[in-house]
XYZ file of C-alpha atoms in Angstrom:
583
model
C 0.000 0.000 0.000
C 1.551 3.357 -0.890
C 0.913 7.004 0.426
C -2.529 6.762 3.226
C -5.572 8.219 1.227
C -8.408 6.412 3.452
C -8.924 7.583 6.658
C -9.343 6.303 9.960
C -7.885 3.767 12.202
C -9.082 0.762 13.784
C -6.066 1.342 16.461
C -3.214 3.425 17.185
C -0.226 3.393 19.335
C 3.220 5.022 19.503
C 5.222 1.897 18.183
C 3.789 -1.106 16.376
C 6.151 -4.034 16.888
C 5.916 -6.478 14.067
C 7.009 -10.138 15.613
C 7.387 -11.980 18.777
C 10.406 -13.091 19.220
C 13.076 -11.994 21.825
C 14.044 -8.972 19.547
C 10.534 -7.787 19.079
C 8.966 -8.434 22.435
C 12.311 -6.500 23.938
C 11.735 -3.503 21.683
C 8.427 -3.458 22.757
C 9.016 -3.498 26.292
C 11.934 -0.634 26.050
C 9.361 1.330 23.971
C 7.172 1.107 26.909
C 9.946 1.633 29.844
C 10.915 5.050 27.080
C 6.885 6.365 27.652
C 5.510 5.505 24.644
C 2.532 2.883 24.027
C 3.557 -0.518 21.797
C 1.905 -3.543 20.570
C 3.409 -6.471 19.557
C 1.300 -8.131 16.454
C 2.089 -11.982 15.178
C 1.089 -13.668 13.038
C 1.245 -17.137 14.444
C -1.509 -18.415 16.614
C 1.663 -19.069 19.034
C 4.533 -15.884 20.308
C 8.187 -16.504 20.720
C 9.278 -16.978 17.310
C 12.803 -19.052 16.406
C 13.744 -17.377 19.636
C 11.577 -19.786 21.882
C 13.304 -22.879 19.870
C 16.796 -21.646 20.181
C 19.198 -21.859 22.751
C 18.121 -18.621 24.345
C 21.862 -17.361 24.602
C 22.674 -13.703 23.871
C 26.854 -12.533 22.881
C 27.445 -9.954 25.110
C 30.898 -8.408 25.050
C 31.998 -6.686 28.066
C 28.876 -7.728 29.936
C 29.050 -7.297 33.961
C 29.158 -11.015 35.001
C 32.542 -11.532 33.121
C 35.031 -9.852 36.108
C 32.460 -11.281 38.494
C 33.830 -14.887 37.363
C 37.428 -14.502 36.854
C 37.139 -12.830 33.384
C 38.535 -9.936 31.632
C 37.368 -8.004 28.558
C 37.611 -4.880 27.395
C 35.698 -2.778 24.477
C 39.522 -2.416 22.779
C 39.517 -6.241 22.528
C 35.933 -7.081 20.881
C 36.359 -4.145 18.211
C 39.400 -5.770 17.246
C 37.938 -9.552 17.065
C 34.882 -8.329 15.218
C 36.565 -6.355 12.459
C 38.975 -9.377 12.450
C 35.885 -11.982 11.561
C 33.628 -9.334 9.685
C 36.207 -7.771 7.561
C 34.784 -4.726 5.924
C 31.241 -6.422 5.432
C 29.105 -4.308 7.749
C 29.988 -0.494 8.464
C 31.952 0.121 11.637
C 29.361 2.264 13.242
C 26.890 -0.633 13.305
C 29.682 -2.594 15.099
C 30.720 0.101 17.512
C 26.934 0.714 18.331
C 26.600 -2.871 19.076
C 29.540 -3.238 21.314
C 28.708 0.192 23.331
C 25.182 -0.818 23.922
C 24.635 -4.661 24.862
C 26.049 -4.158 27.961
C 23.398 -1.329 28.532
C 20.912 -3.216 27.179
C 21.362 -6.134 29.587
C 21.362 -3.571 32.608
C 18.529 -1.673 31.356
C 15.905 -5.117 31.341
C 17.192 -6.363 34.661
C 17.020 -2.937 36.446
C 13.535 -1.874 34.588
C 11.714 -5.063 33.839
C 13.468 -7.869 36.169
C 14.494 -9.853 33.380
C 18.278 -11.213 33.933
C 20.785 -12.770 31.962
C 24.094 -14.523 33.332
C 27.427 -15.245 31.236
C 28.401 -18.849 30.767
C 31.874 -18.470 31.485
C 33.283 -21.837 29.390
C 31.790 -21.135 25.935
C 34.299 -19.821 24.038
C 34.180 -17.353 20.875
C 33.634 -19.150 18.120
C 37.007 -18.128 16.374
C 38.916 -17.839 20.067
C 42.440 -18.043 18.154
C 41.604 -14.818 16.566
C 42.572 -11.515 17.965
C 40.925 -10.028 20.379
C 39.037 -13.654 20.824
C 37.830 -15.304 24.334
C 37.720 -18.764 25.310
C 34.788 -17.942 27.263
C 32.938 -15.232 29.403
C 30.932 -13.400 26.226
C 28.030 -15.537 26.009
C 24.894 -14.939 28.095
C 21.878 -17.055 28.845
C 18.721 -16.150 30.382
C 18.106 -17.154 34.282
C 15.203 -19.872 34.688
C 11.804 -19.246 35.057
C 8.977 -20.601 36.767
C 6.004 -21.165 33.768
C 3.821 -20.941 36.632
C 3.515 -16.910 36.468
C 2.580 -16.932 32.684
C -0.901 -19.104 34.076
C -2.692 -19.195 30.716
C -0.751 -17.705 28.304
C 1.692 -20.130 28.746
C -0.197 -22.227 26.356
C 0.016 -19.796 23.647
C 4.222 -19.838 23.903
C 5.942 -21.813 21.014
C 6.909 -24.959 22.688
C 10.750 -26.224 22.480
C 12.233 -28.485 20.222
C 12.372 -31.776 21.897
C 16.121 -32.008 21.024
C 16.737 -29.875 23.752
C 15.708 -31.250 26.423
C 16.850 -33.904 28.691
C 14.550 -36.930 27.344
C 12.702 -34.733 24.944
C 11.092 -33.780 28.135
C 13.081 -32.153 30.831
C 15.052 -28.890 30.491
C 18.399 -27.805 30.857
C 20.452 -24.914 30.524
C 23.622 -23.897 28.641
C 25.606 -24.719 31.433
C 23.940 -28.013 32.351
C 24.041 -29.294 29.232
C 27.730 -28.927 28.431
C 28.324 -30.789 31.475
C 26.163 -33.491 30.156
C 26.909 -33.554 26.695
C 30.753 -33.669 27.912
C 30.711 -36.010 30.578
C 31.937 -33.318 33.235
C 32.285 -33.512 36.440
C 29.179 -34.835 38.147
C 27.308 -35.266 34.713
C 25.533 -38.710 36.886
C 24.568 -36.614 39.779
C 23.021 -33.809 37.532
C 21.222 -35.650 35.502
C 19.230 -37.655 38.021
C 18.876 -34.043 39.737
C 17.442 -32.994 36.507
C 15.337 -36.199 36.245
C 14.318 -35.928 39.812
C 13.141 -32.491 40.137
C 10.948 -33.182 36.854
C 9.189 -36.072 37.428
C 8.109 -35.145 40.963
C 6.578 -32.273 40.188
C 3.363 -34.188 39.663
C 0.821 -31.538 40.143
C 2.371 -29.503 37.116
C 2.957 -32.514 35.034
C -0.962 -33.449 35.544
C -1.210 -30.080 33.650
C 1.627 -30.640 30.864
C 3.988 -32.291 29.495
C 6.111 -29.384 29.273
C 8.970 -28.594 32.075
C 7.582 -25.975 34.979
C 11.910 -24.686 34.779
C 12.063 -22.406 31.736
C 15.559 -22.468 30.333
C 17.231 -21.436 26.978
C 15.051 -19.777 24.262
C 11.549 -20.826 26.150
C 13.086 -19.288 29.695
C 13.912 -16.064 27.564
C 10.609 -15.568 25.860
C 8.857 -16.553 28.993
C 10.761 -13.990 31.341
C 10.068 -11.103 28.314
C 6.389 -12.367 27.574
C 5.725 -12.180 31.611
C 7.450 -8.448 31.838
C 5.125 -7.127 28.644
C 1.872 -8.434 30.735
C 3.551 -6.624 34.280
C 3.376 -3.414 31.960
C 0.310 -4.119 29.897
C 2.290 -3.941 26.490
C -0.739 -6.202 24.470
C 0.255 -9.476 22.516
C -1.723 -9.873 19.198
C -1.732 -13.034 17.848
C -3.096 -14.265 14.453
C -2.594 -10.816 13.305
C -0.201 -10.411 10.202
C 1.241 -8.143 8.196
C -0.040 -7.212 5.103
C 1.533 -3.609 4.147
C 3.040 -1.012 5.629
C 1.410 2.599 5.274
C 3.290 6.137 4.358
C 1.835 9.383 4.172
C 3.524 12.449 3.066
C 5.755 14.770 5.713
C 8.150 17.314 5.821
C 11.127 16.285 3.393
C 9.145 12.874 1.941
C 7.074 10.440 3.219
C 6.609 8.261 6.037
C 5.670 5.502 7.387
C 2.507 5.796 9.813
C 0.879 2.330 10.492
C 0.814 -0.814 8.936
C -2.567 -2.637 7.491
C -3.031 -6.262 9.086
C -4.497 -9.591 8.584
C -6.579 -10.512 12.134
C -9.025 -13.500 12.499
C -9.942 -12.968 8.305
C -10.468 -9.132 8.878
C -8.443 -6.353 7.153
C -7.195 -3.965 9.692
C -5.510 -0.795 9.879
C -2.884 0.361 12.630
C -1.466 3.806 13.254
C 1.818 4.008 14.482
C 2.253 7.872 16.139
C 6.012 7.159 16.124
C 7.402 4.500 13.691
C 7.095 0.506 13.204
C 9.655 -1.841 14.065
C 9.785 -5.176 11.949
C 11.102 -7.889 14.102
C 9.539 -10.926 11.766
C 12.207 -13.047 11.206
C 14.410 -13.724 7.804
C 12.899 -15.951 5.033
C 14.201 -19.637 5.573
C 10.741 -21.084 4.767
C 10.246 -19.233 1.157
C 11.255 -21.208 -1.420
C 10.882 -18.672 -4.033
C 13.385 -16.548 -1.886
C 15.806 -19.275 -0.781
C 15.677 -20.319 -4.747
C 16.134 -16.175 -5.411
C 19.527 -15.377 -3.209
C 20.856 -18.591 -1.269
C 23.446 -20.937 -2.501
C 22.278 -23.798 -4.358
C 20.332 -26.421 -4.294
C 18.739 -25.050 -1.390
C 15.337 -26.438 -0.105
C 12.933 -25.021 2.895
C 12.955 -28.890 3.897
C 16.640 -28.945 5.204
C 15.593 -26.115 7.365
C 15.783 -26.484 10.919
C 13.981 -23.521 12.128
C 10.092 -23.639 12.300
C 8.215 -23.414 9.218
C 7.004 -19.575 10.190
C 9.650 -16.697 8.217
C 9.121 -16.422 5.061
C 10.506 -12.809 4.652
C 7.673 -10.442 4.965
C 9.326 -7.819 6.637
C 11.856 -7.552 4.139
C 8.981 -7.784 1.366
C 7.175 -4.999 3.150
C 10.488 -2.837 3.435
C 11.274 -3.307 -0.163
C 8.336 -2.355 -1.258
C 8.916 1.171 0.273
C 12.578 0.881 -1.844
C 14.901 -0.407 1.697
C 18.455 -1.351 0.070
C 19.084 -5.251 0.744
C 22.175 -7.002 2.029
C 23.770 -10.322 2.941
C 20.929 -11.912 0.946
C 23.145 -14.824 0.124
C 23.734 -15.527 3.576
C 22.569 -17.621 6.366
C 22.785 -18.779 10.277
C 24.304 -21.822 8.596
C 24.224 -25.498 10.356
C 24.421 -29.437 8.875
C 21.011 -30.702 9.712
C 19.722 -33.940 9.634
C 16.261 -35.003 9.001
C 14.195 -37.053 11.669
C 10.622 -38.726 10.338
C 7.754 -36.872 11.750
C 9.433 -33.501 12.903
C 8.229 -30.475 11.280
C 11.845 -28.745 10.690
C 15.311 -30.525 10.455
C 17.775 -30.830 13.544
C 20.649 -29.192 13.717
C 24.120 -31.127 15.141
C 25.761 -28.842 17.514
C 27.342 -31.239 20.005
C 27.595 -34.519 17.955
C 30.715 -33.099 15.603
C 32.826 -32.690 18.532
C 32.359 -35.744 19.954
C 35.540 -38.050 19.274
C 35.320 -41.109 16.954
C 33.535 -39.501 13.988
C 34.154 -38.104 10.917
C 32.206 -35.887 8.000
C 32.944 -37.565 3.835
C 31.954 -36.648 0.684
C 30.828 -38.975 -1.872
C 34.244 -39.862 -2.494
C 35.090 -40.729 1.112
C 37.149 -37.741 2.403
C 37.080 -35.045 4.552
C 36.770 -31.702 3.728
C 36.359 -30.299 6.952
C 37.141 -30.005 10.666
C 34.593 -31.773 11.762
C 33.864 -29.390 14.918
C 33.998 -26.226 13.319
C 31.682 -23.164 14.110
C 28.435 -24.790 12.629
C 28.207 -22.167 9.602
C 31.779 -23.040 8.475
C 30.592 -26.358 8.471
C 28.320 -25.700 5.899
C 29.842 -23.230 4.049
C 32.671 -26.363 3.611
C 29.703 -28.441 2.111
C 29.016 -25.875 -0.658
C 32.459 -25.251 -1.411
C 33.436 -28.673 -1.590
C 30.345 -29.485 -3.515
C 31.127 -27.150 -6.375
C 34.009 -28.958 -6.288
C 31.908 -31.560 -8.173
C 33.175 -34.200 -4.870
C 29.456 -34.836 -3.972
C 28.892 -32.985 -0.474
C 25.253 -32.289 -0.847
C 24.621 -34.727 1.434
C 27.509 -35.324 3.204
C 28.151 -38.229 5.365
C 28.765 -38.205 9.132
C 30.471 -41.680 9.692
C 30.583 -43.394 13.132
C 31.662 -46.810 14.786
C 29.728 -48.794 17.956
C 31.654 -47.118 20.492
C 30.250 -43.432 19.039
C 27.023 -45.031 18.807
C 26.496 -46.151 22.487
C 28.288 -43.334 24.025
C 26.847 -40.069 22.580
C 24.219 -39.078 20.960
C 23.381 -38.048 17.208
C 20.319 -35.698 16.522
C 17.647 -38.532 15.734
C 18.340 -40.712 18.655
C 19.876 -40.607 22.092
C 23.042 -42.580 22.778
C 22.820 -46.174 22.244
C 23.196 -46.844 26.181
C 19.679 -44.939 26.402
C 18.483 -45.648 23.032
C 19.712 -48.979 21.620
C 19.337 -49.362 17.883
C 15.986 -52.086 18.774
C 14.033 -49.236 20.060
C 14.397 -47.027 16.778
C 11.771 -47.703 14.408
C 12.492 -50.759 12.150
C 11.679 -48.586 9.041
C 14.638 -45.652 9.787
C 17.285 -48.451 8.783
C 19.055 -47.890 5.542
C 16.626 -44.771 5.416
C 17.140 -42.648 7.952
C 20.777 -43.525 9.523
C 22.549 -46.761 7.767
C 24.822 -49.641 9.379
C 26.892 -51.942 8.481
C 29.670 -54.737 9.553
C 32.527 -53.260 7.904
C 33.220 -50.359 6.401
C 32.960 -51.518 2.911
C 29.814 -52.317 2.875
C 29.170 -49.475 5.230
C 30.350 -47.365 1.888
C 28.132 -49.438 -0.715
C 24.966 -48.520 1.075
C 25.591 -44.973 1.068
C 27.383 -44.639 -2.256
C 30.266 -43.811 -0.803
C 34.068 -44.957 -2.702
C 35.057 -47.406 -0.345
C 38.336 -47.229 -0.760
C 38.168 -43.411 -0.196
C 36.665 -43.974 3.273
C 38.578 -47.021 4.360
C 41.835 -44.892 4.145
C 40.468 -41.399 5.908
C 39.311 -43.514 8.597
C 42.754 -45.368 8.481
C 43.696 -41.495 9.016
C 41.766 -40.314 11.705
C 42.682 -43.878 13.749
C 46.225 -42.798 13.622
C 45.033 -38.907 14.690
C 43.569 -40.327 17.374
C 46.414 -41.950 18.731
C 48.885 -38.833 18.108
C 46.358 -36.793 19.184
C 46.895 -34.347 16.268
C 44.994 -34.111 13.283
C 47.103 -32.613 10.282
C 44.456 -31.997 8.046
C 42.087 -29.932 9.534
C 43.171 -29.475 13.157
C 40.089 -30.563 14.860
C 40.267 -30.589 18.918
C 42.891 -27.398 18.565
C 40.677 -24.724 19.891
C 38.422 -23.728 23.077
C 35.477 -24.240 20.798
C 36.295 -27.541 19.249
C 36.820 -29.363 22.597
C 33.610 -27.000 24.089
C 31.570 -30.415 23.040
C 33.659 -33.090 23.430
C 34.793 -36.066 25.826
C 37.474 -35.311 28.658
C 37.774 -39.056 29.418
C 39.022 -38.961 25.586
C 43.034 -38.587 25.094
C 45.321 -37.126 23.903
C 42.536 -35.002 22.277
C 39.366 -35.112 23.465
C 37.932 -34.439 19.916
C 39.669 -37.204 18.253
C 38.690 -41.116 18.635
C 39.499 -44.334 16.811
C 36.435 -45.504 14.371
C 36.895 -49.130 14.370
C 34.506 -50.965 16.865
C 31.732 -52.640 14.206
C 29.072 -52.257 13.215
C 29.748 -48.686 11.735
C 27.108 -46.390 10.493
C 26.213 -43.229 8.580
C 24.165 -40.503 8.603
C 23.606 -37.762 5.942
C 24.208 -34.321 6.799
C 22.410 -31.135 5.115
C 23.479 -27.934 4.615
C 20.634 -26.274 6.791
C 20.229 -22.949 8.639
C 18.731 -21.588 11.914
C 17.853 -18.558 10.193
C 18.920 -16.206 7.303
C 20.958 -13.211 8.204
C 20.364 -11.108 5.132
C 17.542 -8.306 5.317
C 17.001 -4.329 4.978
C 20.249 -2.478 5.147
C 19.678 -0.310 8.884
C 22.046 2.140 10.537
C 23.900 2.373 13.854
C 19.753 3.378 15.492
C 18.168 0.288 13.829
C 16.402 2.986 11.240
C 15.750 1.244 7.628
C 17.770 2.634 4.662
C 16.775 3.284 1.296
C 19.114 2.077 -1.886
C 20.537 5.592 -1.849
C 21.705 5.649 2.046
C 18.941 7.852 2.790
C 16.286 7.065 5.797
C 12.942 5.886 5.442
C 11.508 7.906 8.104
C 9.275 5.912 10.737
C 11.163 1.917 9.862
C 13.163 0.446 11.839
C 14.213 -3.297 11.714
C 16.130 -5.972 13.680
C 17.379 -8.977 13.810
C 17.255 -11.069 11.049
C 14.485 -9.276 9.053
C 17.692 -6.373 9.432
C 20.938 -7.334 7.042
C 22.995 -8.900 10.183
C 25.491 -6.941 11.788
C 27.634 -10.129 11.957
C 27.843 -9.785 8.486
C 29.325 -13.666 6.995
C 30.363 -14.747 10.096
C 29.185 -15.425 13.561
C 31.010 -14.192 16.388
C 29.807 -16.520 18.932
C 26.708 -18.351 20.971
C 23.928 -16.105 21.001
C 25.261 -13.256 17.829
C 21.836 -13.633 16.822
C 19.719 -12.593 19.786
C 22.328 -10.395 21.287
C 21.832 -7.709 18.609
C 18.259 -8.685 17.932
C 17.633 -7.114 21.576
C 20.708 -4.732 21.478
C 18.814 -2.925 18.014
C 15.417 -3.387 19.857
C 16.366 -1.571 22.454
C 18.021 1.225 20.423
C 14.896 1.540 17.974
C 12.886 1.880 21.086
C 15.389 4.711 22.558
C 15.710 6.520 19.262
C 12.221 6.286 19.124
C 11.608 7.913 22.540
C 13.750 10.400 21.926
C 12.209 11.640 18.290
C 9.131 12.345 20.288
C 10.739 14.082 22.592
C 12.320 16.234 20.539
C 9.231 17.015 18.095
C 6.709 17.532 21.827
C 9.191 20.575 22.679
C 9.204 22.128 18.969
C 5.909 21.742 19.596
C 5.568 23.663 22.903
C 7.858 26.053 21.797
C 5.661 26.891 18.903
């Protein structure tokens, strides 16, 4: 819809928030904590957004908690290991706005809306080696939360993936699960403390299935979700998007409300102030994934919900927003599990020792434990190769099998292969006796895979691995097993039988989107504002630019931008009530 000719509204409120994820529903809240009235609209019939699915963790340089556990950062130190991993992709200003604010941002919802955050002080940077790099300290993750307080509208949060939790049931933090994942140091004791503390809480259970503890993305859009109702900032749900409205102003137009789609109505909303778009990226349009993503690409090796589909960048475009990053992505390998709606991405199982990732012709073309997008950025590169890595192959022996686990089942200890379903053989994950026949059922060159194997058994036993240096950083061993020497990354692979399963070269989420500025404003091709649009996260053109800093560079700047769109919002009202008292 172009420049407002109808008139009247069917509501109005300073800010119109467009998505419910941790981004949008913080933006909302700072909007309200700045004086000004928000919404939040979605379009789901559920709120939380990928956020309530992911791990909940936000990258927080500088953040207060790191001296509080032994750490030490400084602001000199991030700039230096950002522009090291961005390069000259995203415009320093973005960057330096980032890294001034988060901290303040944290502060600001703990002190205004009780809604805290605490570093995990083991997860390293993703690229620690780098300069200006941590093994640990940066990453936040939200502190748990009692569903109890959201009564009701619990029911309308997304629910977590089962892959998350303990069981598929019971749920753990960042924290906790390292030290299960890892074997750490009372791994036995915690789990049946986990276990424990679930199962006899029989009054909730007789309610749900779902854990009363609220960790990771579901304790972060529960703690936000729970503040908006303290302040009485509305949720809309089943209300979408259609177009956004401009009307003329001083020096061009600008954008004043939004039309929306609500329970098969047309609707029109006035935004006083401006609209952010918080709506996600566009992982589950085709036509868009087909449009700027490496290929093939297919919404089915996804593994974020089936909800983005880009309509915030649509919508921005239409008003002629510049684009960038469109042909990149939160990039994972995935792997496919019968009857779940969206893939699963492997972010503990490369680590683990005793595996390793082929291509068709039975090598390796990565370290296995890389940062997940480097992982799949490997898969296209090696694939245009013409070495067949679209699927590749994540190869395993017994030992593997019964000791950790591997996205569609639990390890073999908990989950022996008889309790799979009898149909996922030679479908879903493949076995074999020996390796050669192990590489006939997955049209693999036998040869090719009998000597990397041959390879990685002698890496294990060095402990080095010449190739690709897997088990050399902070965030290679992060996930891996300290019973395991002389690297805990790298095991033998020769216990039969040996099996395979093929990898995909998935996403959490896109990270390209409307070019914004240091205040989370929308730009136009030419540079130039469009007045009253702001953006974040990953509807925004990532300030990570091709890379990804660490755990949680997607929500950390989806709230860091919310709350600066919310603060530059505050103040452009303030500044346009006194000119005009003073007229």
């Amino acid at each position: 819809m172009g420049v407002n000719e109808a008139g009247g509204w069917d509501q109005e409120y300073d800010v119109i928030v467009v998505g419910s994820g941790g981004g949008g529903m913080t933006a909302a809240l700072c909007a309200s904590g700045q004086g000004l009235s928000s919404v939040v609209i979605e379009k789901s019939d559920q709120y939380g957004g990928t956020s309530a699915v992911s791990g909940g963790g936000i990258w927080i340089p500088c953040n207060d908690d790191i001296a509080r556990s032994g750490g030490h950062d400084s602001y000199e130190e991030a700039l230096t290991y950002l522009k090291t991993v961005i390069g000259d992709a995203v415009p320093q200003e973005r960057i330096e706005a980032y890294l001034k604010h988060a901290p303040e941002m944290v502060r600001y919802l703990a002190k205004t809306f009780d809604v805290h955050y605490h570093n995990v002080p083991k997860y390293p940077d993703y690229y620690p080696n780098q300069p200006g790099g941590k093994e640990g300290w940066r990453s936040m993750q939200p502190d748990a939360f009692d569903a109890t307080k959201l009564g009701a509208e619990f029911e309308r949060q997304r629910e977590s993936f089962k892959g998350t939790l303990l069981m598929g049931r019971i749920a753990m933090d960042q924290i906790e699960a390292h030290t299960l994942f890892s074997r750490g140091r009372g791994w036995v004791g915690l789990t049946l403390k986990l276990v424990l503390k679930y199962w006899l809480d029989i009054g909730w259970r007789l309610k749900t299935h779902r854990d009363r503890r609220q960790v990771l993305g579901q304790g972060m859009v529960a703690a936000l979700r729970y503040a908006m109702m303290q302040r009485g900032v509305p949720l809309q749900l089943n209300t979408g998007m259609e177009a956004l409205i401009e009307e003329p102003s001083a020096g061009g137009n600008r954008v004043v409300g939004l039309s929306v789609r609500q329970n098969g109505r047309t609707l029109r909303y006035r935004a006083r102030r401006g609209v952010i778009l918080a709506c996600g990226g566009f992982e589950s349009n085709q036509q868009m994934r087909e449009q700027y993503l490496a290929k093939p690409t297919t919404t089915e090796w996804t593994a974020a919900p089936p909800i983005n589909h880009g309509d915030g960048i649509r919508a921005g475009q239409a008003l002629g927003a510049g684009l960038a990053l469109m042909d990149k992505v939160w990039g994972s390998p995935t792997v496919r599990k019968p009857g779940a709606p969206q893939q699963i991405t492997l972010f503990v199982e490369r680590g683990m020792p005793g595996c390793v990732a082929v291509n068709r012709k039975g090598r390796r073309f990565v370290n296995e434990a890389a940062a997940y997008p480097d992982f799949r950025d490997a898969m296209y590169a090696d694939d245009a190769k013409g070495n067949g890595c679209v699927p590749c192959w994540l190869v395993f022996d017994a030992t593997f099998r019964y000791k950790y686990p591997m996205g569609i089942f639990l390890p073999g200890q908990i989950e022996p292969d008889s309790k799979l379903p009898k149909d996922w053989l030679d479908k879903v994950y493949y076995r074999a006796d020996t390796v050669e026949a192990l590489a006939q059922k997955i049209d693999v060159d036998a040869a090719g895979l009998k000597s990397t194997i041959a390879k990685m058994n002698e890496y294990a036993r060095t402990g080095v691995d010449p190739e690709f240096h897997k088990g050399e950083t902070a965030i290679d061993r992060y996930y891996s097993d300290p019973s395991v020497q002389p690297n805990t990354c790298l095991g033998p692979i020769v216990k039969p039988p040996f099996y395979a399963v093929p990898l995909w070269p998935g996403e959490i989420g896109t990270k390209g989107g409307l070019v914004t500025d240091a205040r989370a404003r929308v730009l136009r091709e030419d540079g130039s504002v469009i007045a009253g649009l702001y953006a974040i996260g990953n509807t925004s053109a990532a300030v990570m630019g091709p890379t990804y800093a660490g755990a949680g560079s997607t929500l950390g700047p989806a709230m860091t931008f919310g709350y600066l769109a919310a603060r530059d919002l505050a103040q452009t009202a303030a500044a346009a009530d006194d000119v005009r008292a003073a007229a």
